Amino acid sequence: MADNKFDYYLDGKTGKWEVIIGLEVHAQVTSRAKLFSGSSTKFGSDPNTQVSLVDAAMPGMLPVINKFCIEQAVKTGLGLKAKINRFSKFDRKNYFYADLPQGYQISQFKFPIVGEGEIVLDMPYGTKVVGIERLHLEQDAGKSLHDQDPENSFVDLNRSGIALMEIVGKPDLRSPEEVGQYVKKLRSIMRYLNTCDGNMDEGSLRADVNVSVRKQGSQQLGTRCEIKNVNSIKFMQQAIEYEAKRQIDIIEDGGTINQETRLYDTKKNETRSMRSKEDAHDYRYFPDPDLLPLVLDSEFIENIKKTLPELPDEKKHRLMNDFGLSSYDASIIISEKDISDYYEDVAKNSDYKLAANWMIVELFGILNKEGKEIKDSPVSAVNLSKLINLIKNGTISGKIAKTVFEQMVQRNENPEVIIEKSGLKQQSDPKELEIIIDNIIKNNQDKVIEYKSGKIKLFSFFVGQAMKDTAGKGNPQLINNILSKKLK
Amino acid sequence: MGEITKLTLVNLVSKIKSKEISALDACSDYVNRIVKSKKLNTFVTETLEQAISFAKKIDDNNLKEGILSGAPIAVKDLFCTKNVETTASSKILKGFVPTYESTVTSKLWERGAVLLGKLNCDEFAMGSSNETSAFGNVINPYKVNDENIVPGGSSGGCSAAVAADLTVATVGTDTGGSIRQPAAFTGIVGLKPTYGRCSRWGIVAFASSLDQAGPMTKNVSDCALMLDAISGFDEKDSTSANTKKEEFLKNLNRNIKGLKIGIPKEYIVDDMPKEIQDLWDKGISWMKESGAIIKDISLPHTKYALPTYYIIAPAEASSNLARYDGVRYGFRASGKDLNEMYENTRSLGFGNEVKRRIMIGTYVLSSGYYDAYYLKAQQVRRLIKNDFDLVFKDVDAILTPTAPSSAFKIGEKKDDPISMYLNDVFTVPINLAGLPAISIPAGFDQSGLPLGLQIIGKPFDEQTVLNSAYALEEKIGFKSQVKDWWM
């Protein structure tokens, strides 16, 4: 695989261009209560039903840190192999908007809770380490609804105050493909840790994408533009491609890039200027006087460390070293928590290697075809492990297994029952097979003579006849053995 | 009757508990005086009918357990009170009726006090004369040559109401002197507790790192009782201190023999009237007579306190007041779009002093100015705190005047914010350092206006502050000269 070389360079009129990308990912902390209030964070509730006095910024209300959200941030930091800052602070980011009740967002500016870390990506051209700059906690805003009434806008504060982790990556990414892998890996780590559910369509994970370009071989960074609030991997990739080409065109036409914030229009597939650097908000950050600095003792951090589950990278090594999975198979198995959980359920009761093969080839084939996620798999892990065991103990052949699997997909049935009902059980009695094979030899003496005179290709003819006469249920291994002996 | 309103809080509660006076009689007497005292403009909202019915309930059900049983109390209109309009004396909160009760006031009612109403103050507690209130200035019960005098601020309605016997005691808030200066201007006792001693939950915020609620009372014993009632840890306020519950009234005593009292030389300021210097000197001798040891001390960064305060307080205020945007509650002026609605609402809803401070605060936090102003001010604040930490290794408390002048005429300083701000010169450093300090009435100036002395203590050492004040109070023998001229 290392033969593949990185080659994402965009062609311009003046030559090849490299694209530099850095992501600021906003990940909603998995927590039943908000960051500074006890309100519920449940998705999809009626507007303004999950709003406390604090979330609505009533006069005299004060924020109180939700300790669980702190634990979740530390856990995520540990999962990113990052430095946990024992001292951090909450700051106010001041701006006016109808869905920002306080008139400021409580965030962490100067002293984030988590410092530098890293994420390892498996790319076709080898592994790539992408740096994490920092992770900090902040409140989400509410939601303005502009399409409910011709005259008025409405505000839903259910999201107001929900805890977000902003994970700021270094500008280490070089292609849309890497961005996709990065987001998937980050999401996978957080899902393993259960610190963010990563549901992009519910807004639990979204990103601001920073893009700049430079001539291939150049070491200098170009001026970047920030594409705000993109909420799917596909859109991120499209936006990057569009934005990079836009910047290349400008520079090649003798222009310069203005540092600015842009919006990605998913319908037109283009980015548009939202505000220039000059118009950028002055957020007037300052430490929130309602909250004391957050000081974590080492015991608190150690206790969280002890609860860390096996993370994707560690699991990949274990699958490769202990069970002989290929790097490719292992990467696929660990890529998502749900896949990995399913895999463990199948493998622990059957066979690690066969489980990987069956999942990657057969199960994913079906899922892709039907556009389903593993959690909606038509075949349960228990039934797939049973199927693998039936192959392992010779009850059915791999070929029959595929037929059985097709039926399992139809109605998630126990493969043992399917085999019983359809009489697909493998014919593995050597005596019975010998009788069948003897008959084949007797009836095909001409072929036997040809075979013995050197036309060894005919062996498969005999195997085929045997399978035909056993209605496909003959144990291929046994048939091979008996035939070899008889035709000697 | 009529004499009930002259009783101190401690005496009144004990007479109610012993059934010598009924809660209803006590309440009725206060209600009668309040009705006849509209001229002073102390109340923003009156809850007199509810007060009467609550007092009846106390009598009927013999609810005499609480340490404030039957005490009729009005509170500063900065405390959110459930189902009772709360405005912070601002047009922008006109009509706002909280669905919740501040921690401090809920402690009052839990202990048997009866709410009389909400007291006028400077708008969002920004002012030193009560002239910035959207509901008109409060008039000091003391008068000079028939001219109306300010009651101090921002807790001016509180100070005037206690001095005029319209509430047996009250709670105010103090961000830079807003309890102590009005207390001094009206001849009453006012205590700003240590930052974190009383919960800020449910108090309309001005400057979060400086705001602190505290008692304003007729004398020092009442002050100790009120502090017993309102102090304590509150998990809803992250800056409230989890210290052990103390019994200030029970431990109140006049024995200050051997107590070391510091006299800071930096508190002798230019243009300070001689009578204030004289009063301070008298205070020193009274302390000596009580057996205290007087020590000269230095708080070298005092002169930076006022500019530091007028950066930090507006900075925090500019952010704290951002929530008054017309979107969810209070006053809203219409506009063609969101920005215009904001502009109209805030232009019409806030008064000039509040706007001035929002602008100062926005400026000092702006990028490019943050380091020079806000950050520098935080560093100086640390130095001021260090000054106090250092002298408190040598002394137990500090004695100073409360304000550099007596109460001034209404309108006298209204158009001169700097001279108004200068009135806080002795009180502001204490808020910056988060310390407890009390103002007690100590005498009168030539025109007959009361003057106050301030005793500053170590963090969470309110007991020493109260005991020193208690000793001094006996030596001073202050007698109210309020003449009920408005009735």
XYZ file of C-alpha atoms in Angstrom, chain B:
487
model
C -48.229 53.019 68.648
C -45.854 54.965 66.440
C -42.968 53.971 68.627
C -42.728 50.535 67.082
C -40.896 51.904 64.054
C -38.256 53.369 66.373
C -37.382 49.927 67.684
C -34.250 48.217 66.488
C -34.572 44.966 64.578
C -33.263 42.922 67.509
C -35.754 44.504 69.905
C -38.696 44.337 67.556
C -38.189 40.642 66.789
C -37.814 39.814 70.470
C -41.040 41.697 71.291
C -42.858 39.909 68.469
C -41.541 36.560 69.662
C -42.674 37.309 73.238
C -46.032 38.502 71.826
C -45.592 41.907 73.424
C -46.143 43.249 69.913
C -48.026 41.417 67.199
C -46.506 41.018 63.772
C -49.588 42.744 62.407
C -49.144 45.817 64.600
C -45.510 46.058 63.642
C -46.335 45.737 59.975
C -49.234 48.200 60.167
C -47.069 50.860 61.772
C -44.526 50.556 59.006
C -47.232 50.558 56.363
C -48.724 53.728 57.843
C -45.401 55.516 57.757
C -44.641 54.324 54.218
C -47.988 55.650 53.006
C -47.164 59.067 54.495
C -43.613 59.162 53.163
C -44.067 59.207 49.394
C -42.125 62.457 49.215
C -38.885 60.647 49.932
C -39.438 58.433 46.874
C -37.781 55.476 48.587
C -40.039 52.765 47.172
C -40.172 51.639 43.552
C -42.753 48.971 44.305
C -44.862 48.610 47.457
C -46.310 45.271 48.552
C -48.180 46.629 51.539
C -51.353 44.559 51.251
C -49.451 41.307 50.942
C -47.305 42.420 53.871
C -50.359 42.917 56.076
C -51.823 39.557 55.162
C -48.491 37.811 55.680
C -48.099 39.478 59.085
C -51.576 38.242 60.026
C -50.594 34.765 58.997
C -47.556 34.944 61.259
C -49.748 35.912 64.211
C -52.561 33.481 63.414
C -50.276 30.523 62.994
C -47.816 31.638 65.662
C -44.914 31.415 63.205
C -42.382 32.854 65.621
C -39.452 30.484 65.144
C -37.410 32.476 62.638
C -34.697 34.874 63.744
C -36.493 37.639 61.819
C -40.043 36.692 62.761
C -42.456 39.420 61.799
C -39.748 41.927 60.871
C -41.163 44.226 58.136
C -38.407 44.582 55.578
C -38.159 46.290 52.198
C -35.225 45.379 49.963
C -33.205 47.063 47.249
C -34.853 46.648 43.852
C -31.779 44.788 42.629
C -32.869 41.563 44.336
C -35.147 39.418 42.203
C -38.349 38.731 44.133
C -40.784 36.078 43.058
C -44.008 37.511 41.629
C -42.954 41.042 42.610
C -41.748 43.407 39.905
C -37.971 43.825 39.868
C -36.522 46.699 37.870
C -33.007 47.587 39.104
C -34.497 51.103 38.858
C -34.192 50.873 35.083
C -36.742 51.469 32.396
C -35.356 48.486 30.534
C -36.668 46.112 33.236
C -39.962 47.919 33.769
C -42.677 45.312 34.083
C -40.275 42.434 34.687
C -41.722 40.044 37.264
C -39.308 37.260 38.210
C -40.556 33.717 38.676
C -37.792 33.169 41.198
C -36.487 34.605 44.466
C -32.868 35.606 45.068
C -30.998 33.460 47.585
C -30.438 36.384 49.953
C -34.072 37.530 50.036
C -35.419 33.985 50.225
C -33.332 33.610 53.392
C -35.055 36.693 54.803
C -38.536 35.305 54.183
C -37.565 31.822 55.387
C -36.522 33.415 58.674
C -39.865 35.146 59.115
C -39.318 38.617 57.630
C -42.234 40.309 55.849
C -41.654 41.984 52.470
C -42.812 45.618 52.405
C -41.642 46.398 48.908
C -38.724 47.196 46.665
C -36.454 50.137 47.318
C -35.221 52.686 44.834
C -31.571 52.731 43.834
C -29.292 54.057 41.150
C -30.032 52.399 37.796
C -28.338 48.982 37.851
C -26.586 50.215 41.027
C -24.482 52.622 38.979
C -24.248 55.846 40.910
C -23.368 57.415 44.240
C -26.391 59.655 44.773
C -29.452 57.695 43.639
C -29.906 60.289 40.912
C -29.504 57.803 38.050
C -32.691 55.911 38.948
C -35.233 55.813 36.148
C -37.875 56.408 38.810
C -36.560 59.677 40.217
C -34.056 60.426 42.947
C -34.567 59.477 46.550
C -34.520 62.294 49.087
C -32.389 62.083 52.208
C -34.437 62.300 55.436
C -31.757 64.769 56.558
C -32.194 68.248 55.167
C -30.010 71.341 55.076
C -31.596 74.822 55.021
C -34.689 73.436 53.394
C -32.662 72.032 50.532
C -33.024 68.421 49.441
C -29.971 66.261 49.893
C -29.013 63.006 48.192
C -29.208 59.816 50.284
C -26.026 58.454 48.701
C -25.954 55.571 46.308
C -26.455 53.259 44.856
C -28.472 51.845 47.802
C -30.048 55.274 48.393
C -33.611 54.029 48.785
C -32.318 51.562 51.372
C -30.390 54.123 53.393
C -33.189 56.677 53.352
C -35.792 54.030 54.224
C -33.832 52.808 57.262
C -33.059 56.355 58.409
C -36.706 57.392 57.973
C -37.999 54.274 59.778
C -39.735 52.935 56.674
C -38.143 49.519 57.092
C -36.703 48.025 60.250
C -33.612 46.958 58.325
C -32.747 46.183 54.730
C -30.349 44.504 52.351
C -28.458 46.502 49.793
C -25.641 45.659 47.421
C -22.170 47.118 47.374
C -19.958 47.107 44.275
C -17.757 50.096 45.089
C -19.321 51.552 48.228
C -23.034 51.311 47.455
C -23.933 50.157 50.979
C -21.393 52.076 53.056
C -21.496 55.532 51.445
C -25.320 55.856 51.613
C -25.205 54.476 55.160
C -22.745 57.232 56.066
C -24.899 59.866 54.290
C -28.013 58.927 56.285
C -26.611 58.083 59.720
C -27.151 54.318 59.636
C -24.990 51.193 59.750
C -24.050 49.438 56.522
C -21.883 46.350 56.070
C -20.299 45.043 52.907
C -19.394 41.438 53.706
C -16.396 39.583 52.302
C -16.800 38.754 48.604
C -18.359 35.284 48.582
C -19.990 35.547 52.038
C -23.479 36.067 50.593
C -24.803 34.473 47.447
C -25.137 36.642 44.357
C -27.753 34.297 42.859
C -30.826 36.241 41.860
C -29.283 39.678 42.263
C -29.298 41.751 39.090
C -25.585 41.826 38.283
C -23.575 45.013 37.924
C -19.923 43.912 38.238
C -19.774 40.244 39.148
C -16.309 40.217 40.716
C -17.171 43.141 42.999
C -20.914 42.855 43.799
C -21.797 41.763 47.284
C -25.073 41.944 49.200
C -25.077 43.201 52.774
C -27.195 44.556 55.623
C -28.141 48.188 56.249
C -29.527 48.718 59.734
C -30.199 51.075 62.599
C -27.290 49.750 64.664
C -24.472 47.213 64.835
C -26.442 44.472 66.633
C -29.105 44.564 63.934
C -26.340 44.355 61.365
C -24.959 41.188 62.999
C -28.430 39.644 63.084
C -29.063 40.451 59.431
C -25.715 38.983 58.446
C -26.621 35.815 60.338
C -29.777 35.689 58.271
C -28.444 36.294 54.769
C -24.941 34.794 54.681
C -23.948 31.276 53.735
C -22.686 29.054 50.949
C -24.864 28.654 47.862
C -24.014 26.012 45.289
C -25.855 28.086 42.685
C -23.164 30.775 42.962
C -19.735 29.410 41.988
C -18.035 32.361 43.670
C -19.790 31.900 47.006
C -17.493 30.656 49.738
C -18.010 27.337 51.443
C -17.046 28.509 54.930
C -18.538 27.317 58.176
C -21.718 29.006 59.326
C -20.971 31.639 61.968
C -23.129 33.282 64.625
C -22.304 36.958 64.410
C -24.927 38.286 66.812
C -24.208 35.634 69.421
C -20.481 36.393 69.290
C -20.897 40.143 69.202
C -18.959 41.851 72.009
C -17.239 45.136 72.722
C -13.991 43.698 73.965
C -11.409 44.961 71.523
C -8.629 45.270 74.062
C -5.293 44.638 72.367
C -6.838 44.635 68.934
C -4.465 46.262 66.459
C -6.099 48.938 64.332
C -4.296 50.293 61.278
C -4.548 53.901 60.121
C -3.578 54.167 56.430
C -1.799 57.396 55.579
C -2.942 57.211 51.939
C -6.526 57.880 53.056
C -5.673 61.475 53.887
C -6.739 63.075 50.630
C -6.617 66.605 49.250
C -9.669 68.760 49.832
C -10.986 66.474 52.540
C -13.072 68.635 54.880
C -11.439 69.256 58.254
C -14.472 67.895 60.052
C -13.901 64.512 58.439
C -10.253 64.495 59.511
C -11.392 65.526 62.995
C -13.960 62.729 63.081
C -11.320 60.232 62.025
C -9.034 61.477 64.819
C -11.891 61.113 67.280
C -12.439 57.593 66.016
C -8.803 56.833 66.695
C -9.057 58.100 70.288
C -12.291 56.161 70.899
C -10.539 53.056 69.672
C -7.654 53.733 72.021
C -10.052 54.291 74.917
C -11.534 50.889 74.179
C -8.096 49.358 74.534
C -7.178 48.954 70.875
C -3.623 49.513 69.711
C -3.308 52.059 66.920
C -0.724 51.518 64.189
C 0.183 53.706 61.249
C 0.131 51.682 58.079
C 0.661 52.223 54.376
C -1.458 50.975 51.487
C 0.727 52.387 48.715
C -1.465 51.476 45.734
C -4.567 53.194 47.097
C -4.358 56.031 44.592
C -4.760 53.561 41.726
C -7.916 52.035 43.167
C -10.409 54.450 41.648
C -9.084 54.270 38.057
C -8.739 50.498 38.415
C -12.311 50.230 39.628
C -13.612 52.389 36.799
C -12.061 49.974 34.298
C -13.003 46.644 35.867
C -16.530 47.518 36.965
C -17.646 48.966 33.602
C -15.916 46.123 31.727
C -17.915 43.504 33.602
C -21.055 45.637 33.442
C -20.815 46.060 29.669
C -21.001 42.271 29.357
C -23.476 41.671 32.207
C -25.953 44.149 30.753
C -25.793 42.664 27.238
C -28.719 40.389 28.135
C -31.082 43.374 28.275
C -31.719 43.290 24.559
C -35.496 43.380 24.291
C -35.686 39.818 23.016
C -36.962 37.843 26.001
C -38.205 40.126 28.795
C -38.471 43.730 29.930
C -38.715 46.751 27.668
C -38.594 46.457 23.868
C -38.640 49.252 21.324
C -39.490 48.165 17.795
C -37.127 48.449 14.860
C -37.131 47.446 11.223
C -34.626 44.667 11.833
C -32.859 42.976 14.731
C -30.041 45.504 14.974
C -32.383 48.459 14.934
C -34.549 46.803 17.586
C -31.427 46.371 19.759
C -30.350 49.967 19.232
C -33.771 51.432 19.951
C -34.376 49.208 22.952
C -31.058 49.937 24.576
C -31.009 53.650 23.674
C -34.422 54.229 25.189
C -34.192 51.620 27.941
C -30.927 52.622 29.591
C -30.180 55.940 31.270
C -27.105 58.068 30.588
C -24.884 56.814 33.413
C -25.510 53.194 32.452
C -24.758 53.983 28.817
C -21.592 55.799 29.830
C -20.356 52.763 31.734
C -21.321 50.311 28.988
C -19.300 52.409 26.568
C -16.299 52.643 28.891
C -16.476 48.907 29.518
C -16.795 48.063 25.832
C -13.836 50.284 25.081
C -11.487 48.838 27.697
C -12.216 45.280 26.517
C -11.752 46.048 22.840
C -8.940 44.420 20.969
C -5.950 46.711 20.989
C -6.992 48.269 24.303
C -7.507 45.180 26.424
C -3.884 44.879 27.510
C -3.466 48.556 28.254
C -6.666 48.877 30.276
C -8.392 45.736 31.425
C -5.326 43.549 31.857
C -3.378 46.351 33.510
C -6.291 47.044 35.828
C -6.385 43.371 36.854
C -2.673 43.537 37.652
C -3.128 46.692 39.718
C -6.080 45.073 41.462
C -3.713 42.298 42.532
C -1.265 44.907 43.913
C -4.052 46.578 45.889
C -5.036 43.212 47.321
C -1.376 42.555 48.166
C -1.215 45.877 50.053
C -4.018 44.687 52.315
C -2.610 41.159 52.691
C 0.659 42.677 53.830
C -0.778 45.087 56.419
C -3.119 42.414 57.764
C -0.019 40.588 58.957
C 0.408 43.462 61.424
C -3.081 44.711 62.146
C -6.496 43.146 62.784
C -8.610 45.887 61.235
C -8.294 49.271 59.552
C -10.098 52.510 60.435
C -10.868 55.180 57.821
C -13.607 57.674 57.019
C -16.364 56.160 54.841
C -16.533 59.016 52.345
C -14.508 62.183 51.739
C -17.576 64.393 52.207
C -21.019 64.440 53.733
C -24.124 64.099 51.569
C -24.399 66.710 48.859
C -27.302 68.571 47.343
C -29.428 66.921 44.717
C -28.107 67.902 41.300
C -24.812 69.224 42.692
C -22.605 66.594 41.045
C -25.002 65.231 38.492
C -23.207 66.681 35.502
C -19.717 65.944 36.786
C -19.205 62.200 36.767
C -15.570 62.414 37.858
C -16.385 64.330 41.025
C -19.191 61.842 41.632
C -16.795 58.916 41.190
C -14.351 60.541 43.635
C -16.929 60.067 46.368
C -16.094 56.337 46.325
C -12.387 56.845 46.955
C -12.373 55.196 50.427
C -14.790 52.401 49.663
C -13.670 51.172 46.251
C -10.321 49.628 47.310
C -12.178 47.308 49.690
C -14.311 45.855 46.885
C -11.252 45.400 44.701
C -9.641 43.417 47.531
C -12.871 41.536 48.328
C -12.711 42.482 52.028
C -15.463 43.059 54.600
C -16.040 46.655 55.732
C -18.646 48.434 57.786
C -19.725 52.049 57.929
C -21.111 53.322 61.203
C -22.564 56.751 61.932
C -19.980 58.694 63.914
C -21.147 62.294 64.102
C -22.389 65.295 62.133
C -20.820 68.001 60.055
C -21.440 71.705 60.653
C -24.643 71.695 58.639
C -26.016 68.787 60.633
C -25.460 66.025 58.089
C -24.284 62.644 59.355
C -20.769 61.348 58.786
C -19.518 57.782 58.839
C -16.424 55.876 59.840
C -15.362 52.726 58.046
C -13.791 49.656 59.626
C -12.154 47.233 57.219
C -11.386 43.636 58.187
C -9.550 40.549 56.997
C -11.307 38.221 54.566
C -14.150 36.385 56.339
C -13.390 38.174 59.618
C -16.690 40.058 59.806
C -16.796 39.243 63.511
C -13.816 41.483 64.278
C -15.274 44.204 62.078
C -18.622 43.983 63.886
C -17.034 43.834 67.345
C -14.861 46.900 66.642
C -17.903 48.740 65.318
C -19.902 47.645 68.356
C -17.250 49.056 70.688
C -17.004 52.271 68.709
C -20.791 52.630 68.547
C -20.962 52.753 72.337
C -18.270 55.427 72.528
C -19.898 57.510 69.772
C -23.404 57.393 71.170
C -24.885 58.498 67.854
C -28.485 59.739 67.966
C -30.558 60.074 64.829
C -31.567 63.661 64.067
C -34.223 62.781 61.487
C -37.174 65.132 62.022
C -39.982 63.623 59.933
C -40.268 66.937 58.049
C -41.897 65.282 55.049
C -44.894 63.908 56.928
